[in-house]
Coordinates of C-alpha atoms in Angstrom, one line a residue:
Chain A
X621 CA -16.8 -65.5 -3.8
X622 CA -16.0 -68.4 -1.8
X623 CA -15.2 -68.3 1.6
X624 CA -13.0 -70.2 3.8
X625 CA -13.1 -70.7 7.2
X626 CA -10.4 -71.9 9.7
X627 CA -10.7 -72.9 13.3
X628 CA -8.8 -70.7 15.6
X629 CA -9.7 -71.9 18.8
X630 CA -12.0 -74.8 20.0
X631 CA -13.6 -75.0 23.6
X632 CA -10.9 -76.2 24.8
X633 CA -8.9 -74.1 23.9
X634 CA -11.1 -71.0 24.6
X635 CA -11.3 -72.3 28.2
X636 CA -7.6 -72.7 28.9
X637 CA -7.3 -69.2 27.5
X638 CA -9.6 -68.1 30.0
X639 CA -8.3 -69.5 32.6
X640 CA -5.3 -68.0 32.1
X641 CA -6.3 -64.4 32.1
X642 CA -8.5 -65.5 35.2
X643 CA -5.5 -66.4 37.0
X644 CA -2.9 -63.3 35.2
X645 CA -5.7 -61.1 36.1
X646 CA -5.3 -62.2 39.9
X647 CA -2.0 -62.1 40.1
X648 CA -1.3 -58.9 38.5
X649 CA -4.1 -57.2 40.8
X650 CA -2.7 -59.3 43.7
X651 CA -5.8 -60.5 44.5
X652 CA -9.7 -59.6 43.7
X653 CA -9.8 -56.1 46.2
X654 CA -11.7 -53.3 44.2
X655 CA -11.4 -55.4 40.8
X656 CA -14.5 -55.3 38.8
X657 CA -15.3 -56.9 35.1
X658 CA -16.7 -54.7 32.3
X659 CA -17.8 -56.7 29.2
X660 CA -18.1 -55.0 25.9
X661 CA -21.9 -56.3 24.6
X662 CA -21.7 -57.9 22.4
X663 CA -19.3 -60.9 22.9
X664 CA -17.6 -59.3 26.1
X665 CA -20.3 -59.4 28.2
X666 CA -20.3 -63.3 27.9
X667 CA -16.6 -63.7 28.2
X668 CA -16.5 -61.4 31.3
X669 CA -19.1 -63.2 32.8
X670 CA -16.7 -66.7 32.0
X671 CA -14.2 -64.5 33.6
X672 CA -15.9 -63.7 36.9
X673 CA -17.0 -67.8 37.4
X674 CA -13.2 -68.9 36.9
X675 CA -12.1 -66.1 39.3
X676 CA -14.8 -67.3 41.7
X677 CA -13.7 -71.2 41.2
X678 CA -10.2 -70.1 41.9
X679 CA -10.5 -67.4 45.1
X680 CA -14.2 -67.9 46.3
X681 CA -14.9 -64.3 45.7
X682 CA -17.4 -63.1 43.3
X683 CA -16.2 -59.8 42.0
X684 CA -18.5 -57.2 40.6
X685 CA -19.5 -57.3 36.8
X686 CA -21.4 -55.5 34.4
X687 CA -21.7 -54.7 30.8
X688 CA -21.1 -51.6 28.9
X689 CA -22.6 -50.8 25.3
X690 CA -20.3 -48.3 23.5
X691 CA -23.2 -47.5 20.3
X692 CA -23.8 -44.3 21.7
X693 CA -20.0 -43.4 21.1
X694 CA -19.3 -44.6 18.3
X695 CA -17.6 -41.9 16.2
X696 CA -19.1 -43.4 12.7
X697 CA -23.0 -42.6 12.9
X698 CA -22.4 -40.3 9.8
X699 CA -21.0 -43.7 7.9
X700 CA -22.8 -46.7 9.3
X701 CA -26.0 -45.1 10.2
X702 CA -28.0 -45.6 13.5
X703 CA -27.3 -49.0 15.1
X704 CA -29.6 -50.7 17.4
X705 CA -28.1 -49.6 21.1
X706 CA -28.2 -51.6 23.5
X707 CA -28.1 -52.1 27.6
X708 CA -25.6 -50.7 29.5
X709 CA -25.5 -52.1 33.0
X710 CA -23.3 -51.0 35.5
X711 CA -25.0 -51.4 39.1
X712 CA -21.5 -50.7 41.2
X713 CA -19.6 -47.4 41.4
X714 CA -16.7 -47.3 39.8
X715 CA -15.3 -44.9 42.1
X716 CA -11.4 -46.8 42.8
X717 CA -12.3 -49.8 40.8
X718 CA -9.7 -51.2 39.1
X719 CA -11.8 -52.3 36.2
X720 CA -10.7 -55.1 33.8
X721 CA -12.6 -54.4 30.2
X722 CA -13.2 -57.7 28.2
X723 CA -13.8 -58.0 24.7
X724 CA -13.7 -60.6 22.1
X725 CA -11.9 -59.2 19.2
X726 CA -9.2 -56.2 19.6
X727 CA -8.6 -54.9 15.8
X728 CA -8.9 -51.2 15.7
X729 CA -9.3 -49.6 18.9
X730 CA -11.4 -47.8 18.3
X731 CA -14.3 -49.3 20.2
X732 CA -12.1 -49.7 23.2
X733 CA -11.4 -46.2 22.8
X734 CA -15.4 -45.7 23.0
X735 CA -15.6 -48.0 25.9
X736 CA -13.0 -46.1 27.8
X737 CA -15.1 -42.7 26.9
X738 CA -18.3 -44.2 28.5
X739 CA -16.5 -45.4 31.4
X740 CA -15.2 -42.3 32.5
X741 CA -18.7 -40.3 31.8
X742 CA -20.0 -42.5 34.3
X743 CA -17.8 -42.7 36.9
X744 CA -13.7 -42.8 37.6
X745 CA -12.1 -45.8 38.1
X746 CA -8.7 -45.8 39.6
X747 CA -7.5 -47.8 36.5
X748 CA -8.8 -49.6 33.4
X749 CA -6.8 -53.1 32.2
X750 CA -7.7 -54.6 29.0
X751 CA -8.7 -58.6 28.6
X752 CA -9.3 -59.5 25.1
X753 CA -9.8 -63.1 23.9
X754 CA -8.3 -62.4 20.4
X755 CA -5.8 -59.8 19.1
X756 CA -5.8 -59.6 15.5
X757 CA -3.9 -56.4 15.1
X758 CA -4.4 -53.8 12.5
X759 CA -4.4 -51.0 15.5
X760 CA -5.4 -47.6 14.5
X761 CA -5.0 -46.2 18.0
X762 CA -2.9 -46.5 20.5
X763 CA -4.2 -49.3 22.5
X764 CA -2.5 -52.4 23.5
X765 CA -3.9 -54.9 26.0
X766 CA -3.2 -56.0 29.0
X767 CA -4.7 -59.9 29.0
X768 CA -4.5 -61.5 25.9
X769 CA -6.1 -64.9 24.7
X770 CA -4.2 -65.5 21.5
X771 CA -3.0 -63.4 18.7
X772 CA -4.0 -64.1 15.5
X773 CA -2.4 -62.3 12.9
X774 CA -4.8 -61.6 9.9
X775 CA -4.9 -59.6 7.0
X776 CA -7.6 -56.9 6.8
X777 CA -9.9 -58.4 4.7
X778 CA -10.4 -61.1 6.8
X779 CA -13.2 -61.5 9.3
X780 CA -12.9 -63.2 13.2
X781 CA -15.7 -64.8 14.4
X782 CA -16.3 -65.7 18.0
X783 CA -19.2 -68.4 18.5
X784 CA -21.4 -68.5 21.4
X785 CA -23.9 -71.4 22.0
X786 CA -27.4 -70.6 23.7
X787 CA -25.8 -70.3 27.0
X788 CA -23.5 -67.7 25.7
X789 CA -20.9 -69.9 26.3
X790 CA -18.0 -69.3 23.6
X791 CA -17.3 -72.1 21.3
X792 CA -15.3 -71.9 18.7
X793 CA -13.3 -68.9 17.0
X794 CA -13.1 -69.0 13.0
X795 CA -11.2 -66.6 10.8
X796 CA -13.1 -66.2 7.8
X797 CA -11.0 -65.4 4.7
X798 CA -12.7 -64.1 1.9
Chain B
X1301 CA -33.6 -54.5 12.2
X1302 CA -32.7 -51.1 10.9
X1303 CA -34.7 -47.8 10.8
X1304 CA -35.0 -46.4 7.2
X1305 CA -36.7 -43.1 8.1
X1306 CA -35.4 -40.0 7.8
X1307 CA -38.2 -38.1 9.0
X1308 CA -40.9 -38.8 12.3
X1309 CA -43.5 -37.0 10.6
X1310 CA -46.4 -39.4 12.1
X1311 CA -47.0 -42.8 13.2
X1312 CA -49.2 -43.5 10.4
X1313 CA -46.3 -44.6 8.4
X1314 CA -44.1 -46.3 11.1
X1315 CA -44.8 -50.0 11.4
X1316 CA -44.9 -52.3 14.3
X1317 CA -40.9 -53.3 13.9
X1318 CA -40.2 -49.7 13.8
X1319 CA -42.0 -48.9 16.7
X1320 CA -40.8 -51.4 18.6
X1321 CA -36.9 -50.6 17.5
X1322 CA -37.6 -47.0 18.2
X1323 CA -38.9 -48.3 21.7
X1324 CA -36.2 -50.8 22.9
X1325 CA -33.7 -47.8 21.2
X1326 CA -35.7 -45.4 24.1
X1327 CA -35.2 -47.8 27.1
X1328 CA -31.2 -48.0 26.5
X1329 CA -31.6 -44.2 26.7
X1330 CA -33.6 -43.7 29.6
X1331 CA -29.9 -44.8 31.5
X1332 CA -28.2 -42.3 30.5
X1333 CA -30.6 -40.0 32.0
X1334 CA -30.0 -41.5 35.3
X1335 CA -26.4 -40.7 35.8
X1336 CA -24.7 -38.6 37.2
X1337 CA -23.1 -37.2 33.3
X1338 CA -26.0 -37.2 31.7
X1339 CA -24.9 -37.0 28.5
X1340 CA -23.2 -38.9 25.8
X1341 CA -21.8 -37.5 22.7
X1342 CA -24.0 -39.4 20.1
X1343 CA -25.0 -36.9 18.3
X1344 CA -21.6 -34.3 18.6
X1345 CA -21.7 -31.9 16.0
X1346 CA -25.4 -32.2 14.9
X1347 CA -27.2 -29.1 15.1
X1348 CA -31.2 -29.7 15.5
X1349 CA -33.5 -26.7 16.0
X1350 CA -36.1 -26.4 17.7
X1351 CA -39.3 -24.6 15.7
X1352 CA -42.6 -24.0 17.7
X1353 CA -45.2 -22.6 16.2
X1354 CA -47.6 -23.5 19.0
X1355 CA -46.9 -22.8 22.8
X1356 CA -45.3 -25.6 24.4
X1357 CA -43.2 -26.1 27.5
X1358 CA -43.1 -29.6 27.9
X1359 CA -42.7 -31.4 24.4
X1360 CA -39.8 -28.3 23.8
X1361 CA -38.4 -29.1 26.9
X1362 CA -38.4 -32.5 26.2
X1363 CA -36.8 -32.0 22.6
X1364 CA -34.3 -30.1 23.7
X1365 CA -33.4 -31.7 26.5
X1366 CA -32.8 -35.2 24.5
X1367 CA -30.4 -33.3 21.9
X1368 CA -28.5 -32.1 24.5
X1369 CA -28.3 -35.6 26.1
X1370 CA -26.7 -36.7 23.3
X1371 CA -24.2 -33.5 22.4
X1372 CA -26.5 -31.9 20.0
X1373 CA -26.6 -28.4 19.5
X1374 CA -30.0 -27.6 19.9
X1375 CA -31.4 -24.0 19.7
X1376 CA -35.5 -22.8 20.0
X1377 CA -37.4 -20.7 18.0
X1378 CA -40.9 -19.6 18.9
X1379 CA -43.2 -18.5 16.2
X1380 CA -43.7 -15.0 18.6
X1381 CA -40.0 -14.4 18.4
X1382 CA -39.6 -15.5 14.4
X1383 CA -39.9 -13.2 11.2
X1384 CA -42.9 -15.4 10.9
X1385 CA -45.0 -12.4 13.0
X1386 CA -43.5 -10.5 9.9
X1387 CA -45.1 -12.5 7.7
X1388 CA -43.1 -14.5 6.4
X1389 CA -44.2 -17.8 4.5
X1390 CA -43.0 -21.5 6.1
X1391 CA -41.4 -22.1 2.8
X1392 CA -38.9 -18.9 3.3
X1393 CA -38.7 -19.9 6.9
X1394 CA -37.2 -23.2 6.0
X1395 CA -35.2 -22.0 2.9
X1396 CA -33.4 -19.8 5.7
X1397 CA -33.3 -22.3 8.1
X1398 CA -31.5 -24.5 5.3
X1399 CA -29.0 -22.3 4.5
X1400 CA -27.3 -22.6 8.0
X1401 CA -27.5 -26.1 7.6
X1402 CA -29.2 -27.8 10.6
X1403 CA -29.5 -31.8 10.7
X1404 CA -32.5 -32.0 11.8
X1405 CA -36.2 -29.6 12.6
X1406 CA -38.4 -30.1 15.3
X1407 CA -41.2 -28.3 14.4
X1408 CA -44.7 -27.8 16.6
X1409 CA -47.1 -26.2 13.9
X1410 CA -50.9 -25.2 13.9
X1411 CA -51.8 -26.7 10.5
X1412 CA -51.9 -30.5 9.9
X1413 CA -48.9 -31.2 7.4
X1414 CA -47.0 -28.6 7.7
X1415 CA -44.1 -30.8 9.0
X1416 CA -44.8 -32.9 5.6
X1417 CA -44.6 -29.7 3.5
X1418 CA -41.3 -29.3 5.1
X1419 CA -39.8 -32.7 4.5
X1420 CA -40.5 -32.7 0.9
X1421 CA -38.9 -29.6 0.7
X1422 CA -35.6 -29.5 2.5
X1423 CA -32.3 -31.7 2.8
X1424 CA -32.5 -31.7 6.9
X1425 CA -34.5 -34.4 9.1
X1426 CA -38.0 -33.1 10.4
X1427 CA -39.5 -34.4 13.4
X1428 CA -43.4 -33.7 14.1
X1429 CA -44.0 -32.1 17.9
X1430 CA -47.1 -31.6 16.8
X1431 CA -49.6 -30.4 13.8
X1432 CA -52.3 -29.2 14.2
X1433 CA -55.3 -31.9 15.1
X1434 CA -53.6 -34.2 13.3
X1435 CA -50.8 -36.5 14.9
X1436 CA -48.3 -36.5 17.8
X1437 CA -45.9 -38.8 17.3
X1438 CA -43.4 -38.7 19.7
X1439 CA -46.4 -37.9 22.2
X1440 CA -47.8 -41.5 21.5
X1441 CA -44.4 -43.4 21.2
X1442 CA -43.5 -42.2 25.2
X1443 CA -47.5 -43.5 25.8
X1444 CA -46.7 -46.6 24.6
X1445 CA -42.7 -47.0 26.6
X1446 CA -44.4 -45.9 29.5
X1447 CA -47.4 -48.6 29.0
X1448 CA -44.9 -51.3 27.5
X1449 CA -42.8 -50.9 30.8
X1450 CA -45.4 -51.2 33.8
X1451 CA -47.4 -54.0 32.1
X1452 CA -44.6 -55.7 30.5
X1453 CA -46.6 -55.9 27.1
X1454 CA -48.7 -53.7 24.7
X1455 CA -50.6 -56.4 22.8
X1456 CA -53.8 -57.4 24.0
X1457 CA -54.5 -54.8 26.5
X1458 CA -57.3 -52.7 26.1
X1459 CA -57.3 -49.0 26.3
X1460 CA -60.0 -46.1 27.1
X1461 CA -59.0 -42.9 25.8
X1462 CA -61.5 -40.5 26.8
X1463 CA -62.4 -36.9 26.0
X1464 CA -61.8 -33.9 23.1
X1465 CA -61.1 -36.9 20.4
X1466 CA -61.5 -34.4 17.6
X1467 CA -59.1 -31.6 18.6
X1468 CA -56.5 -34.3 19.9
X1469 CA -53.6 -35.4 17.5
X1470 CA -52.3 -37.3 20.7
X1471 CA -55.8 -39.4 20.2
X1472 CA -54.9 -39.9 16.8
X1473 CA -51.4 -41.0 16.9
X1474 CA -52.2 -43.0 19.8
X1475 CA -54.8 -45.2 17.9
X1476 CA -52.8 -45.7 15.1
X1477 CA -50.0 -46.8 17.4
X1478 CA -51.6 -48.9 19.6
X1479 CA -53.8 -50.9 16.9
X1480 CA -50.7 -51.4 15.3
X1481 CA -49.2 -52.9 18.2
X1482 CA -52.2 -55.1 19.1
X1483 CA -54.1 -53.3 21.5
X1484 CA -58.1 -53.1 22.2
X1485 CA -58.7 -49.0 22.0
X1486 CA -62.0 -47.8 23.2
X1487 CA -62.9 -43.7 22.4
X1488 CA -65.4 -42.5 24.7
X1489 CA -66.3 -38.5 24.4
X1490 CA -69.5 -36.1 23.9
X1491 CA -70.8 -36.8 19.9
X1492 CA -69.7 -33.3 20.0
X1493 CA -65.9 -34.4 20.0
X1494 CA -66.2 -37.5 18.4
X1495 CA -65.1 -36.7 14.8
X1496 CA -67.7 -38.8 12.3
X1497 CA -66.1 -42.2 11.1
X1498 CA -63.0 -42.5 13.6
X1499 CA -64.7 -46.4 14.2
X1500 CA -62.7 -46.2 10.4
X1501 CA -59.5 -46.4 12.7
X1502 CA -60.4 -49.8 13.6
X1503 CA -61.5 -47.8 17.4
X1504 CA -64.6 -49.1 19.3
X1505 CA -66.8 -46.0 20.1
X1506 CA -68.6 -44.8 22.7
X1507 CA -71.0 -41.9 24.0
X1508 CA -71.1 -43.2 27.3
X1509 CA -67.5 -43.3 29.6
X1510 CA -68.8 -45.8 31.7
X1511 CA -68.6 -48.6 28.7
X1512 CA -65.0 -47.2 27.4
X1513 CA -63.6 -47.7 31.6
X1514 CA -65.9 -51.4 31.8
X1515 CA -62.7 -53.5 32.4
X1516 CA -60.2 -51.2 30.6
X1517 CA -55.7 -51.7 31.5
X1518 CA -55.6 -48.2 30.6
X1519 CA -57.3 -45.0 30.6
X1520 CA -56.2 -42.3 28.8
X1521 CA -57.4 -39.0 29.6
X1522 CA -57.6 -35.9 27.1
X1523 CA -57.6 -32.4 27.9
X1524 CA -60.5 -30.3 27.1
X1525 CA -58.9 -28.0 24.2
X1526 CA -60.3 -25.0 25.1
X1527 CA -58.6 -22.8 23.0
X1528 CA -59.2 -24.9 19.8
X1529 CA -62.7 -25.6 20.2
X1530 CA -64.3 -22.1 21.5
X1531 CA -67.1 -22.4 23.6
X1532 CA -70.1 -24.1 21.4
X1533 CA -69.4 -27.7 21.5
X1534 CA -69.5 -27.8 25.5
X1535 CA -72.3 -26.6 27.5
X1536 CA -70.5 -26.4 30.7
X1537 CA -67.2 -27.9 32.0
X1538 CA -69.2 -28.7 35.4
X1539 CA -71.5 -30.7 33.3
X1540 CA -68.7 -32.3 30.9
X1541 CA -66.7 -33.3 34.5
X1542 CA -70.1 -35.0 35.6
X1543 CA -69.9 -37.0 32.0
X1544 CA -66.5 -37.5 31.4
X1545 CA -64.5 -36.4 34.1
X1546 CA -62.0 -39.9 35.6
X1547 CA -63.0 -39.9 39.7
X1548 CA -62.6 -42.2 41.8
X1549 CA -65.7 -43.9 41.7
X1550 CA -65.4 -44.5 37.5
X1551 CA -62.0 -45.6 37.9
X1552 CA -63.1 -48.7 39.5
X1553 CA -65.0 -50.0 37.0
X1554 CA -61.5 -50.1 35.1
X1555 CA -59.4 -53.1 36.4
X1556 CA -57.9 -52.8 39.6
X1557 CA -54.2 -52.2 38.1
X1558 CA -55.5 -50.1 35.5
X1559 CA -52.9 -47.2 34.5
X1560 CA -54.0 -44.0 34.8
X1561 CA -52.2 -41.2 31.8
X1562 CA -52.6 -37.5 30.4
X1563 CA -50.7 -35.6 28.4
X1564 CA -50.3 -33.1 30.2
X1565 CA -51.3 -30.1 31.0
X1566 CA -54.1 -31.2 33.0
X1567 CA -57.2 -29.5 33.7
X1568 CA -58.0 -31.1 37.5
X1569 CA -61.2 -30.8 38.3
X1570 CA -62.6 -31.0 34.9
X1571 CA -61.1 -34.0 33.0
X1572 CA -59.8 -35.4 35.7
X1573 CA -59.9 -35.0 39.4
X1574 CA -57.2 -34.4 41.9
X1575 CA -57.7 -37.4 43.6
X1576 CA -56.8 -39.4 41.2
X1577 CA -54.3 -37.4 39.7
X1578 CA -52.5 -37.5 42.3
X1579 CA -53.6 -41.3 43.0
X1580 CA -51.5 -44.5 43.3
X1581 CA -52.7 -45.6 39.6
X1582 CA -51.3 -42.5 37.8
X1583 CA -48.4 -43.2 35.7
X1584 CA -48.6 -39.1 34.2
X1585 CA -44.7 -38.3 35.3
X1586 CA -43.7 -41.5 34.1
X1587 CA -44.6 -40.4 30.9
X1588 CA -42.9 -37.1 31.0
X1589 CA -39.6 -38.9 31.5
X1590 CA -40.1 -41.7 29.1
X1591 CA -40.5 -38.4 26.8
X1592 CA -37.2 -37.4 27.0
X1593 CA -36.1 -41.3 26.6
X1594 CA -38.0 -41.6 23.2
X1595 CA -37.2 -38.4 21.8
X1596 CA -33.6 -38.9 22.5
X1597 CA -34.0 -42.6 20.1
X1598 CA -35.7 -40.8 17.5
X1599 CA -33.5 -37.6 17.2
X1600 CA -30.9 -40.5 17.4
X1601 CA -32.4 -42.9 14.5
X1602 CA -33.6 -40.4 12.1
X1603 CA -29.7 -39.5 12.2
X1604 CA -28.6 -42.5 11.0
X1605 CA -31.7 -43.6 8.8
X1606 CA -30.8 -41.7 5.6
X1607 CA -27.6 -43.8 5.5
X1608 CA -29.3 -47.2 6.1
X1609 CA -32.2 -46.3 3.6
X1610 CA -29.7 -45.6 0.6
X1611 CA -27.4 -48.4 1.9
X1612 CA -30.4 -51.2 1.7
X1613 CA -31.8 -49.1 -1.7

């Protein structure tokens, strides 16, 4: 079957979306004091690393960041079989942090649900926020974020794809429809 | 790259791909072990048990350990405490082990294949701790993290592995898996324990230690199996320390960075002396907790590789 793709989002687009939650981020935190980025691998990681630059260009102050891979929760092993885990890097406490999760894609929420489980085995933050670049609904849980970069409202079947270029700089988003 | 195997049973059937999946799956692992939860709930629900038919601390501590690391219930059985005593055969032991429906069967067994003969016969996952002189999979797989993670590679490196080579499954398993991922692997050992056509293995073989250490990244050392071997292939241990016992002095002839490994337990003072045991080179505890990393990725993948071997059939 035939599939068609339309673009979302550009880089130009991406990057004023960015720079948005940068600056909502800052404001709603009133500042960068105890705020620290956690990128979802894969996708998030690169956005919340976008994240941390444009907060630096805008306040001077490098916040912490670090990524967090959620395989090992994931509640579908018995369905989708063993996928190939991956880092998880977090080299601050996270002891009073207020930490911001980033993701690319919110759609069930289920894998922020997973994220949020791995964040409190390792440590306890004082709160979690939620920065997503696209929200394309279909919620299962009840999770709703707290950054968003646009919704796109799709049916189930269809697919979102974020780009990333060798840089793992984001590029484009498609929405593929079968 | 997915992993399509439902059982470990050897590394004789993994390939290079797999080994190096089940190896990158062992370093994500190895955080969890370093904080302060250690534990994650990969595997909640699974119930894995733990059959040894052989003693063993460390690979059963290892084992069961990694399951509970990831949520498993894990329970041991020792062949001392089982009906086995009673005489019972393996083949009723599993049947009855079935029937309470574990996920997967770690079993440490005296006979080559009997791991095998359980796979073909039961619905749940086996992993091989051990059987008999014949291969030690998970053994080799935390020789080759902890190898892969001081020197950055495995490929092109050569390796000494010196000692009882016929009595040692970890010999075995660790030629297969180190040929397969490139490596140089030199046996050195009395003819006496050098099993006849292991060159087959694509090993260089020696009589004489001295020409297994000449320039070696790695020496492996093997305990002398006393209890397999009885007394008749050894004249003395004095005389087999003199031969192939890793000093000081022998070590140099390996390269100055050369890692230093055993499988534990050691015998100091016969295969290998305190000194160096206890010297800068020694990567031995490494090892032990790169075992608990690897055996947590394969309990994890042989969980999910039934799935992704019907899906891809």
């Amino acid at each position: 079957m035939a599939v068609r793709e339309t673009i979302i989002l550009d880089q130009p687009a991406i990057n004023r979306a960015l720079t948005r939650i940068a600056h909502e981020i800052l404001e709603r935190n009133k500042g960068t004091d105890d705020v620290a980025l956690v990128g979802v691998v894969r996708g998030g990681d690169h956005l919340a690393r976008c994240l941390q630059q444009r907060i630096q260009d805008i306040e001077g102050v490098e916040i912490p960041l670090g990524s967090l891979d959620i395989t090992m929760y994931r509640d579908d092993l018995a369905s989708r079989g063993s996928l190939p885990v991956e880092k998880t890097d977090l080299l601050f406490p996270l002891e009073n942090k207020r930490i911001v999760l980033v993701d690319d894609v919110l759609f069930t929420g289920r894998t922020i649900r997973a994220a949020m489980d791995a964040l409190m085995d390792i440590g306890r933050p004082r709160s979690i926020q939620l920065a997503i670049l696209v929200d394309r609904g279909h919620r299962e849980l009840p999770i709703r974020p707290d950054y968003i970069g646009r919704n796109v409202p799709t049916s189930v079947s269809e697919k979102i794809v974020v780009q990333f270029n060798d840089e793992n700089n984001p590029t484009e988003v498609r929405v593929a429809k079968p | 790259m997915s992993f399509g195997h439902k059982h470990i049973l050897g590394i004789e059937q993994l390939s290079a791909d797999d080994i190096t999946l089940i190896l990158d799956t062992a370093e994500s692992f190895k955080e969890v072990s370093t904080r302060e939860i250690k534990k994650v709930p990969t595997l909640r629900g699974k119930t894995i048990i733990n059959i040894f038919f052989e003693a063993s601390t460390r690979t059963r501590a290892s084992f069961e350990i990694a399951g509970k690391r990831l949520s498993a219930d894990t329970m041991n059985i020792s062949a001392s405490t089982s009906a086995v005593v009673k005489g019972e055969t393996l083949e009723d032991t599993a049947k009855n082990l079935e029937a309470m429906h574990p996920d997967i069967i770690v079993m440490r067994h005296g006979h080559s294949g009997a791991p095998h003969y359980l796979a073909e016969r039961c619905g749940f996952s086996v992993v091989n701790a051990g059987d008999g002189a014949h291969e030690h999979p998970s053994q080799a797989l935390l020789d080759l993290m902890t190898i892969r993670e001081k020197k950055g590679t495995i490929e092109g490196l050569v390796v000494a592995i010196v000692g009882d080579i016929a009595h040692s499954r970890v010999a075995r398993s660790n030629i297969y898996a180190l040929k397969k991922m490139g490596a140089t692997v030199r046996l050195a050992g009395p003819g006496t324990l050098l099993p006849t056509e292991i060159e087959r293995m694509g090993a260089e073989v020696t009589t004489d230690m001295n020409t297994a250490l000449d320039g070696a990244d790695v020496v492996m050392m093997l305990r002398i199996q006393q209890e397999r071997q009885g007394k008749a292939l050894l004249p003395s241990n004095r005389e087999y320390s003199r031969f192939y016992g890793l000093n000081p002095e022998n070590l140099k002839l390996a390269k100055a960075d050369a890692l230093v490994m055993h499988p534990g337990p050691m015998n100091r003072g016969v295969e290998i002396s305190s000194a160096v045991a206890d010297g800068a080179q020694n990567v031995i505890l490494d090892q032990v907790e790169n075992g608990v990393a690897v055996r947590m990725a394969l309990l994890y993948l042989v969980s999910g590789g039934e799935q992704l071997a019907e899906q891809s059939a």
